[in-house]
Amino acid sequence: MNIKQIDGGITVSKGFSTWGLRAGIKPGKTNRDMAMIHTSAPATVAGVFTLNKVKAAPVKWDSSVVKSGEKVGAVVINTGFANACTGEQGLSNARATASLAASLLELKAENVLVASTGVIGGQLPMDAIENGVRQLVPALSTGIEADSLAAEAIMTTDTRPKKIAFEFELGGKVCHMGGMCKGSGMIHPNLGTMLCFIGTDAAIDKALLQKTLSEIADDTFNMVSVDGDTSTNDSVLVMANGLAGNAEITAEGSDYDTFREALYETLKYLSMRIAEDGEGATKLFEVTVNGAATKKDARLLAKSVVTSSLTKAAIYGRDANWGRILCAMGYSSADFDPDMVDISFISENGELVIVKDGIAAGYSEEKATEILSAPKVSALIDVHDGEFSATAWGCDLTHAYVDINADYRS
Amino acid sequence: MNIKQIDGGITVSKGFSTWGLRAGIKPGKTNRDMAMIHTSAPATVAGVFTLNKVKAAPVKWDSSVVKSGEKVGAVVINTGFANACTGEQGLSNARATASLAASLLELKAENVLVASTGVIGGQLPMDAIENGVRQLVPALSTGIEADSLAAEAIMTTDTRPKKIAFEFELGGKVCHMGGMCKGSGMIHPNLGTMLCFIGTDAAIDKALLQKTLSEIADDTFNMVSVDGDTSTNDSVLVMANGLAGNAEITAEGSDYDTFREALYETLKYLSMRIAEDGEGATKLFEVTVNGAATKKDARLLAKSVVTSSLTKAAIYGRDANWGRILCAMGYSSADFDPDMVDISFISENGELVIVKDGIAAGYSEEKATEILSAPKVSALIDVHDGEFSATAWGCDLTHAYVDINADYRS
């Protein structure tokens, strides 16, 4: 690897600062509920957003900013309300939030992104939002505490903050990339996912940044599923401010490859953290498909298995119910021959071949249960039909998922 | 209606007899686990089967029988093992089951259908199957007890048997139609569902019967979802033996309309019973979409809502979390304008407009919870974009679903 993981989060990149605090979006709660990201040098931005036809107001706002070609200076994030299905009022509240932050940071509203997550349908409490923005601007800082508080402030049903940082060299210049994300339920991204923010001090051409992000999102966030529900607010935003001083990457080549590797590892790491922290999850469930005839088939197969409610419930029960895996492959719409399929389970407790040529391999159920008892469980599937592979990430389906979602709004 | 619901099940039609008993497929259990259906006059048969690429051996056998143009005389059904992912041995076991029943009933093996449901992957215990077939043949009977025992013997995680019967007139002749089905988990049919058997004494042309069945399955079984998992064994079989003495229906017209109505009501009734008895379900959840631009859009929208894990968990929690409904519509791939959507909840406890023009209608949460507390809850959605409608049926997502599926095989 040409990249090195380091401590920290979004502020490891030069010029980026952040903070998270409680603005009081939902009265009676005590959690931090707003965060801000700032870059002292305006950043080239790329974004991928939900393909849900029902798009939240902040998604509409951010898409237009990303399309406009403007550089961005800040992002304002709130939890509690998703600002989705909120009509004209919702769009106007998103714009007002950007405008307020812009006026305090000496930017234009069009240089400020906004992001919301929480209950669909309710209007943002603008008094609390305004209060939050006014407190966040003077609090912006760099370092571990700032990174941690921001990552914490964007959580909803998440049980832990999710952040990552890498260092790499481009043309002799040390560059950085840091990011954070949130997401636990309504996770089945379609070109994006619930709120992910990446900052880098590398310089890269906007069109190239967008292309790279879109490609990598297909292999990372788009391969994660917690519950099959594609959110109205999914957004992945990457900001590149160029303060590392590298020669701007304008074409493919070794610098591009290094940058792409850093972005891939960042998004992959954060995707896996979302899967592992799926609502009610006790396990990270990773499914790798090898030997597919096309990349598309590999992706369809891996994602269908990781999304199957029955497979997920069996993983929770540490039950090697491989029939459900073959069944989910069968309805995935991918092309393969069921009689050619091999399946193994792998975890820190060992590895076991469960299916050979589409039928039971005569394995030990006790050993299978032991393997499935680990906190990370992988299914390795070979369809012996070609050379393409894909990996998808999900989690188990548990009683706690039902608890969390039977009465989420109260 | 030209048809009248009557007491009974599959044996209301002349010439049909049935029985269900315990053959001992899984040692140590006490449930009835095998059933047989017989028609004294060979019946024209139509079938729809799972589109899962992984097809169980009985599905392969029955498809070839239905395609061959042979009339059928009997169906042998077992629970315990699905005879799916069982390779050559599985196919040979399916054929042996049909052959044994054929020899005892003076039929050819090609006149006998077989159906299996249960765990994927294990081979059928042929001693128990043979024992069951030998006991079933002499036990075949007509009437309520026979109908009830057969419907009970095909259950797996179902909590109650599912059967229905209708009477109707064709050209002055009294005709009958009766049926039974099973299904509770792995329910997300794609042109078929877990084991449904319909018998009628009306005479109808084979091609017309198949066309009618395929069309109606799209509006009934294909609109049901319990958990999004399309089974390897889904089969709907309709047998018409002509013993009512009506002039064979060979073209569309008033006789065809009456027959179609009977088949539609039969399949609709049985579909709803499967949804209502979904694994762990406490409620039947019905979603009707009106005003869609095309039939396909209406179906996609209704089925996406009824399949959403988040919506189903909210229905369990009696939480009018309508944002999840709009969200599920948004990722359905159907065409509609989110700002035109109206949504109401309806049950025996009342009716309430929840969403008007895509945003909250200012309803009482208390009243909504009261409506959602009924055993059958309907969501009525209007997208104001055309004249097409569709209805889908599902159930809530509960703790019990996780219990049932975390360790189904033991």
Coordinates of C-alpha atoms in Angstrom, one line a residue, chain A:
Chain A
M1 CA 0.0 0.0 0.0
N2 CA 1.2 3.5 -0.8
I3 CA -1.0 4.8 2.0
K4 CA -0.7 4.7 5.8
Q5 CA -3.5 4.7 8.3
I6 CA -3.0 7.4 11.0
D7 CA -4.9 8.5 14.1
G8 CA -7.6 11.1 13.7
G9 CA -10.5 12.0 11.5
I10 CA -11.6 14.8 9.1
T11 CA -9.1 17.4 10.5
V12 CA -5.9 15.5 9.7
S13 CA -6.0 17.3 6.3
K14 CA -4.5 20.8 6.4
G15 CA -7.0 23.6 6.6
F16 CA -9.9 21.4 7.9
S17 CA -11.5 22.1 11.3
T18 CA -14.7 20.7 12.9
W19 CA -16.8 20.5 16.1
G20 CA -19.9 18.8 17.4
L21 CA -22.3 20.0 20.2
R22 CA -25.8 19.9 21.5
A23 CA -28.0 22.5 19.9
G24 CA -31.3 21.2 21.4
I25 CA -33.0 20.0 18.2
K26 CA -35.1 17.6 20.2
P27 CA -36.0 18.9 23.7
G28 CA -35.5 16.6 26.6
K29 CA -32.6 14.7 25.0
T30 CA -28.9 15.1 26.0
N31 CA -27.0 13.9 22.9
R32 CA -24.9 16.1 20.7
D33 CA -27.0 16.9 17.7
M34 CA -25.1 19.3 15.4
A35 CA -21.7 19.4 13.7
M36 CA -19.8 21.6 11.3
I37 CA -16.9 21.0 9.0
H38 CA -14.8 24.0 7.7
T39 CA -12.0 24.2 5.3
S40 CA -9.9 27.4 5.3
A41 CA -9.1 27.1 1.6
P42 CA -12.2 26.5 -0.5
A43 CA -12.4 22.9 -1.6
T44 CA -13.2 21.1 -4.9
V45 CA -16.2 19.0 -4.1
A46 CA -17.7 15.7 -5.4
G47 CA -20.8 14.0 -4.2
V48 CA -23.0 11.0 -4.6
F49 CA -26.5 11.1 -3.4
T50 CA -29.5 8.8 -2.9
L51 CA -31.4 7.6 -6.0
N52 CA -34.6 7.5 -4.0
K53 CA -37.2 9.5 -5.9
V54 CA -38.1 11.0 -2.5
K55 CA -35.1 13.3 -1.9
A56 CA -34.6 15.2 1.3
A57 CA -34.2 19.0 1.0
P58 CA -30.5 19.0 2.0
V59 CA -29.9 16.4 -0.8
K60 CA -31.5 18.8 -3.3
W61 CA -29.4 21.7 -2.0
D62 CA -26.1 19.8 -2.0
S63 CA -26.7 18.3 -5.5
S64 CA -27.1 21.7 -6.9
V65 CA -24.0 23.0 -5.2
V66 CA -22.0 20.1 -6.4
K67 CA -23.3 20.5 -10.0
S68 CA -22.7 24.3 -10.0
G69 CA -18.9 23.9 -9.9
E70 CA -18.6 26.2 -6.9
K71 CA -15.9 25.3 -4.3
V72 CA -17.2 24.7 -0.8
G73 CA -16.0 26.1 2.6
A74 CA -18.2 24.4 5.1
V75 CA -20.8 21.7 5.9
V76 CA -23.6 22.0 8.5
I77 CA -25.0 18.8 9.8
N78 CA -28.0 18.1 12.1
T79 CA -29.6 15.0 13.5
G80 CA -33.1 14.6 14.9
F81 CA -35.0 15.5 11.7
A82 CA -34.1 14.4 8.2
N83 CA -35.8 17.4 6.5
A84 CA -37.3 15.0 4.0
C85 CA -41.0 15.2 2.8
T86 CA -41.1 18.8 4.1
G87 CA -42.1 20.6 0.9
E88 CA -41.1 24.2 0.2
Q89 CA -40.6 25.0 3.8
G90 CA -38.0 22.3 4.1
L91 CA -36.0 23.7 1.1
S92 CA -36.2 27.2 2.5
N93 CA -34.9 25.9 5.9
A94 CA -32.0 24.2 4.2
R95 CA -31.1 27.4 2.4
A96 CA -31.5 29.5 5.6
T97 CA -29.1 27.2 7.4
A98 CA -26.5 27.5 4.7
S99 CA -27.0 31.3 4.5
L100 CA -26.5 31.8 8.3
A101 CA -23.3 29.7 8.3
A102 CA -22.1 31.5 5.2
S103 CA -22.6 34.9 6.8
L104 CA -20.7 34.0 9.9
L105 CA -17.8 32.4 7.9
E106 CA -17.6 35.1 5.2
L107 CA -18.8 32.7 2.5
K108 CA -21.7 32.7 0.0
A109 CA -24.6 30.4 0.8
E110 CA -23.7 28.5 -2.4
N111 CA -20.3 27.6 -0.7
V112 CA -22.0 25.8 2.2
L113 CA -23.3 22.3 2.2
V114 CA -26.0 21.0 4.6
A115 CA -26.9 17.5 5.7
S116 CA -29.7 16.2 7.9
T117 CA -30.6 12.8 9.4
G118 CA -33.5 11.7 11.6
V119 CA -37.2 11.4 11.4
I120 CA -38.8 11.9 8.0
G121 CA -41.6 14.4 7.8
G122 CA -41.1 17.0 10.6
Q123 CA -39.8 20.5 9.9
L124 CA -36.4 21.6 11.3
P125 CA -36.7 23.6 14.5
M126 CA -35.0 26.6 13.1
D127 CA -34.4 28.3 16.5
A128 CA -32.3 25.4 17.6
I129 CA -30.5 25.1 14.3
E130 CA -29.6 28.8 14.4
N131 CA -28.4 28.5 18.0
G132 CA -26.3 25.5 16.9
V133 CA -24.7 27.3 13.9
R134 CA -23.8 30.3 16.0
Q135 CA -22.1 28.2 18.7
L136 CA -20.3 25.9 16.2
V137 CA -18.5 28.6 14.2
P138 CA -16.3 29.9 17.1
A139 CA -15.8 26.3 18.4
L140 CA -14.2 25.0 15.2
S141 CA -11.0 23.2 16.0
T142 CA -8.5 20.6 14.8
G143 CA -7.3 17.4 16.5
I144 CA -8.7 14.2 18.1
E145 CA -11.2 15.9 20.3
A146 CA -12.8 17.9 17.5
D147 CA -12.8 14.8 15.2
S148 CA -14.4 12.7 17.9
L149 CA -17.1 15.2 18.9
A150 CA -18.1 15.8 15.3
A151 CA -18.3 12.1 14.5
E152 CA -20.4 11.7 17.7
A153 CA -22.7 14.6 17.0
I154 CA -23.9 13.1 13.6
M155 CA -25.0 9.8 15.2
T156 CA -28.6 8.7 15.4
T157 CA -29.2 5.0 16.3
D158 CA -25.5 4.4 15.7
T159 CA -23.9 3.0 18.8
R160 CA -20.4 4.3 18.0
P161 CA -18.7 7.1 16.0
K162 CA -17.1 6.2 12.7
K163 CA -14.0 8.0 11.5
I164 CA -10.7 7.2 9.7
A165 CA -7.6 9.0 8.5
F166 CA -4.8 8.2 6.0
E167 CA -1.5 9.8 5.0
F168 CA 0.1 9.4 1.5
E169 CA 2.6 11.1 -0.7
L170 CA 1.9 12.7 -4.1
G171 CA 5.0 14.0 -6.0
G172 CA 7.0 14.3 -2.8
K173 CA 4.3 16.2 -0.9
V174 CA 2.7 14.6 2.2
C175 CA -1.1 14.5 1.7
H176 CA -3.9 13.5 4.1
M177 CA -7.4 12.2 3.9
G178 CA -9.8 12.0 6.8
G179 CA -13.5 11.2 7.0
M180 CA -16.4 10.4 9.2
C181 CA -19.9 8.9 8.5
K182 CA -23.0 7.8 10.3
G183 CA -25.6 5.2 9.5
S184 CA -27.3 2.3 11.2
G185 CA -30.8 1.9 9.9
M186 CA -32.5 2.6 6.5
I187 CA -29.2 1.4 5.0
H188 CA -29.4 0.0 1.5
P189 CA -27.6 2.7 -0.4
N190 CA -28.1 3.3 -4.0
L191 CA -25.2 5.5 -5.2
G192 CA -24.6 7.0 -1.8
T193 CA -25.4 6.4 1.8
M194 CA -26.5 8.2 5.0
L195 CA -24.1 11.1 5.5
C196 CA -20.4 10.5 4.9
F197 CA -17.9 13.4 4.8
I198 CA -14.4 13.1 3.5
G199 CA -11.8 15.9 3.6
T200 CA -8.4 15.8 1.9
D201 CA -5.6 18.4 1.4
A202 CA -4.6 16.8 -1.9
A203 CA -5.3 18.8 -5.1
I204 CA -7.4 17.0 -7.7
D205 CA -9.4 18.0 -10.7
K206 CA -13.2 18.2 -10.0
A207 CA -14.3 15.9 -12.8
L208 CA -11.7 13.3 -11.9
L209 CA -12.7 13.5 -8.2
Q210 CA -16.3 12.9 -9.1
K211 CA -15.5 10.0 -11.4
T212 CA -13.4 8.3 -8.8
L213 CA -15.9 8.8 -6.1
S214 CA -18.8 7.4 -8.2
E215 CA -16.7 4.3 -9.1
I216 CA -15.6 3.6 -5.6
A217 CA -19.0 4.2 -4.1
D218 CA -20.2 1.3 -6.3
D219 CA -17.7 -1.0 -4.6
T220 CA -18.1 0.2 -1.0
F221 CA -21.3 2.0 0.2
N222 CA -23.4 0.5 -2.5
M223 CA -22.4 -2.9 -1.3
V224 CA -23.7 -2.4 2.2
S225 CA -27.2 -3.3 3.4
V226 CA -28.6 -3.2 6.9
D227 CA -32.3 -3.5 6.1
G228 CA -33.0 -3.1 2.4
D229 CA -34.4 0.4 2.8
T230 CA -32.8 3.0 0.6
S231 CA -32.8 6.3 2.6
T232 CA -34.1 9.7 1.4
N233 CA -30.9 11.4 2.7
D234 CA -28.0 9.3 1.5
S235 CA -25.0 11.6 0.8
V236 CA -21.3 11.0 0.4
L237 CA -19.3 14.3 0.0
V238 CA -15.6 14.5 -0.7
M239 CA -13.8 17.9 -0.3
A240 CA -10.3 18.4 -1.7
N241 CA -8.7 21.8 -0.7
G242 CA -5.3 21.4 -2.2
L243 CA -3.4 22.7 0.8
A244 CA -0.9 19.8 0.7
G245 CA 0.7 21.6 -2.2
N246 CA 0.9 18.6 -4.6
A247 CA 0.6 19.3 -8.3
E248 CA -3.1 19.0 -9.1
I249 CA -4.0 15.5 -10.3
T250 CA -5.6 16.1 -13.7
A251 CA -5.3 12.6 -15.3
E252 CA -4.9 9.0 -14.5
G253 CA -1.4 7.9 -13.5
S254 CA 0.6 7.0 -10.4
D255 CA -0.6 10.0 -8.4
Y256 CA -4.2 9.2 -9.3
D257 CA -3.7 5.6 -8.3
T258 CA -2.4 6.6 -4.9
F259 CA -5.2 9.0 -4.3
R260 CA -7.8 6.5 -5.5
E261 CA -6.3 3.9 -3.1
A262 CA -6.6 6.3 -0.2
L263 CA -10.2 7.1 -1.1
Y264 CA -11.1 3.5 -1.6
E265 CA -9.6 2.4 1.7
T266 CA -11.4 5.4 3.4
L267 CA -14.8 4.6 2.0
K268 CA -14.4 0.8 2.5
Y269 CA -13.4 1.3 6.1
L270 CA -16.4 3.5 6.8
S271 CA -18.8 1.3 4.9
M272 CA -17.8 -1.7 7.0
R273 CA -18.3 0.3 10.2
I274 CA -21.8 1.2 9.1
A275 CA -22.6 -2.5 8.3
E276 CA -21.1 -3.6 11.7
D277 CA -23.1 -1.0 13.5
G278 CA -26.4 -1.8 11.8
E279 CA -29.4 -1.4 14.0
G280 CA -29.5 -4.1 16.5
A281 CA -26.6 -5.9 15.0
T282 CA -24.3 -8.3 17.0
K283 CA -22.1 -9.2 14.0
L284 CA -20.5 -7.9 10.9
F285 CA -21.5 -10.2 8.0
E286 CA -19.2 -10.1 5.0
V287 CA -20.0 -11.9 1.8
T288 CA -17.4 -12.4 -1.0
V289 CA -18.3 -13.9 -4.3
N290 CA -15.5 -15.1 -6.6
G291 CA -15.6 -16.7 -10.0
A292 CA -18.5 -14.7 -11.4
A293 CA -18.9 -14.3 -15.2
T294 CA -19.3 -10.5 -14.8
K295 CA -18.6 -7.8 -12.2
K296 CA -22.4 -7.1 -12.2
D297 CA -23.2 -10.8 -11.4
A298 CA -20.7 -10.8 -8.6
R299 CA -22.2 -7.7 -7.1
L300 CA -25.8 -8.9 -7.4
L301 CA -25.0 -12.2 -5.8
A302 CA -23.1 -10.8 -2.9
K303 CA -25.6 -8.1 -2.2
S304 CA -28.6 -10.4 -2.4
V305 CA -27.1 -12.8 0.2
V306 CA -26.2 -9.9 2.6
T307 CA -29.7 -8.5 2.2
S308 CA -31.7 -11.7 2.8
S309 CA -33.7 -11.4 6.1
L310 CA -33.7 -15.2 6.5
T311 CA -29.9 -15.4 6.0
K312 CA -29.4 -12.6 8.5
A313 CA -31.6 -14.2 11.1
A314 CA -29.7 -17.5 10.7
I315 CA -26.4 -15.7 11.2
Y316 CA -27.8 -14.1 14.4
G317 CA -28.8 -17.7 15.5
R318 CA -25.3 -19.0 14.6
D319 CA -27.1 -21.5 12.3
A320 CA -25.2 -22.6 9.2
N321 CA -28.4 -22.5 7.2
W322 CA -26.7 -22.5 3.8
G323 CA -29.9 -23.2 1.9
R324 CA -31.0 -19.7 2.5
I325 CA -27.7 -18.4 1.0
L326 CA -28.2 -20.4 -2.2
C327 CA -31.9 -19.4 -2.2
A328 CA -30.9 -15.7 -2.0
M329 CA -28.4 -16.2 -4.8
G330 CA -31.1 -17.8 -6.9
Y331 CA -33.5 -14.8 -6.7
S332 CA -30.7 -12.2 -7.2
S333 CA -31.3 -12.1 -11.0
A334 CA -27.6 -12.9 -11.5
D335 CA -26.5 -15.6 -13.9
F336 CA -24.9 -18.7 -12.4
D337 CA -25.2 -22.5 -12.2
P338 CA -26.5 -23.6 -8.8
D339 CA -24.8 -27.0 -9.2
M340 CA -21.3 -25.3 -9.4
V341 CA -21.5 -23.4 -6.2
D342 CA -19.0 -23.8 -3.3
I343 CA -19.6 -22.0 0.0
S344 CA -17.3 -21.7 3.0
F345 CA -17.7 -19.9 6.3
I346 CA -14.7 -18.1 7.8
S347 CA -14.1 -16.2 11.0
E348 CA -11.4 -15.8 13.7
N349 CA -12.6 -19.2 15.0
G350 CA -11.7 -21.1 11.8
E351 CA -12.8 -21.9 8.3
L352 CA -15.2 -24.6 7.0
V353 CA -16.4 -25.7 3.6
I354 CA -20.2 -26.0 3.9
V355 CA -21.3 -26.5 0.3
K356 CA -19.5 -28.2 -2.5
D357 CA -21.0 -28.4 -6.1
G358 CA -24.3 -27.0 -4.8
I359 CA -25.0 -29.6 -2.1
A360 CA -24.0 -30.1 1.5
A361 CA -20.3 -30.8 2.0
G362 CA -20.9 -33.0 5.1
Y363 CA -19.5 -30.6 7.6
S364 CA -19.7 -30.5 11.4
E365 CA -22.6 -28.4 12.6
E366 CA -20.8 -27.8 15.9
K367 CA -17.7 -26.4 14.2
A368 CA -20.0 -24.2 12.0
T369 CA -21.7 -22.8 15.0
E370 CA -18.3 -22.0 16.6
I371 CA -17.2 -20.2 13.4
L372 CA -20.5 -18.2 13.3
S373 CA -20.1 -17.2 17.0
A374 CA -17.3 -14.6 16.1
P375 CA -18.1 -10.9 15.9
K376 CA -17.1 -10.9 12.2
V377 CA -18.3 -13.7 10.0
S378 CA -17.4 -14.1 6.3
A379 CA -19.1 -16.3 3.7
L380 CA -16.8 -17.1 0.8
I381 CA -18.7 -18.1 -2.3
D382 CA -17.3 -19.4 -5.6
V383 CA -19.6 -19.8 -8.6
H384 CA -16.8 -21.2 -10.9
D385 CA -18.1 -19.3 -13.9
G386 CA -15.5 -16.6 -14.6
E387 CA -13.0 -14.3 -13.0
F388 CA -15.0 -11.5 -11.4
S389 CA -15.4 -10.9 -7.6
A390 CA -17.3 -8.6 -5.3
T391 CA -17.7 -8.2 -1.6
A392 CA -20.8 -6.9 0.3
W393 CA -21.2 -6.0 4.0
G394 CA -24.1 -6.4 6.2
C395 CA -25.1 -7.6 9.7
D396 CA -27.4 -10.0 11.4
L397 CA -31.1 -9.5 12.0
T398 CA -31.9 -9.4 15.7
H399 CA -34.6 -8.8 18.3
A400 CA -33.0 -5.4 18.9
Y401 CA -33.6 -4.3 15.3
V402 CA -37.3 -4.8 15.9
D403 CA -37.1 -3.0 19.3
I404 CA -35.4 0.0 17.7
N405 CA -37.8 0.3 14.8
A406 CA -41.1 -0.5 16.2
D407 CA -41.2 2.9 17.9
Y408 CA -38.3 4.9 16.5
R409 CA -40.0 8.3 16.6
S410 CA -40.7 8.6 20.3

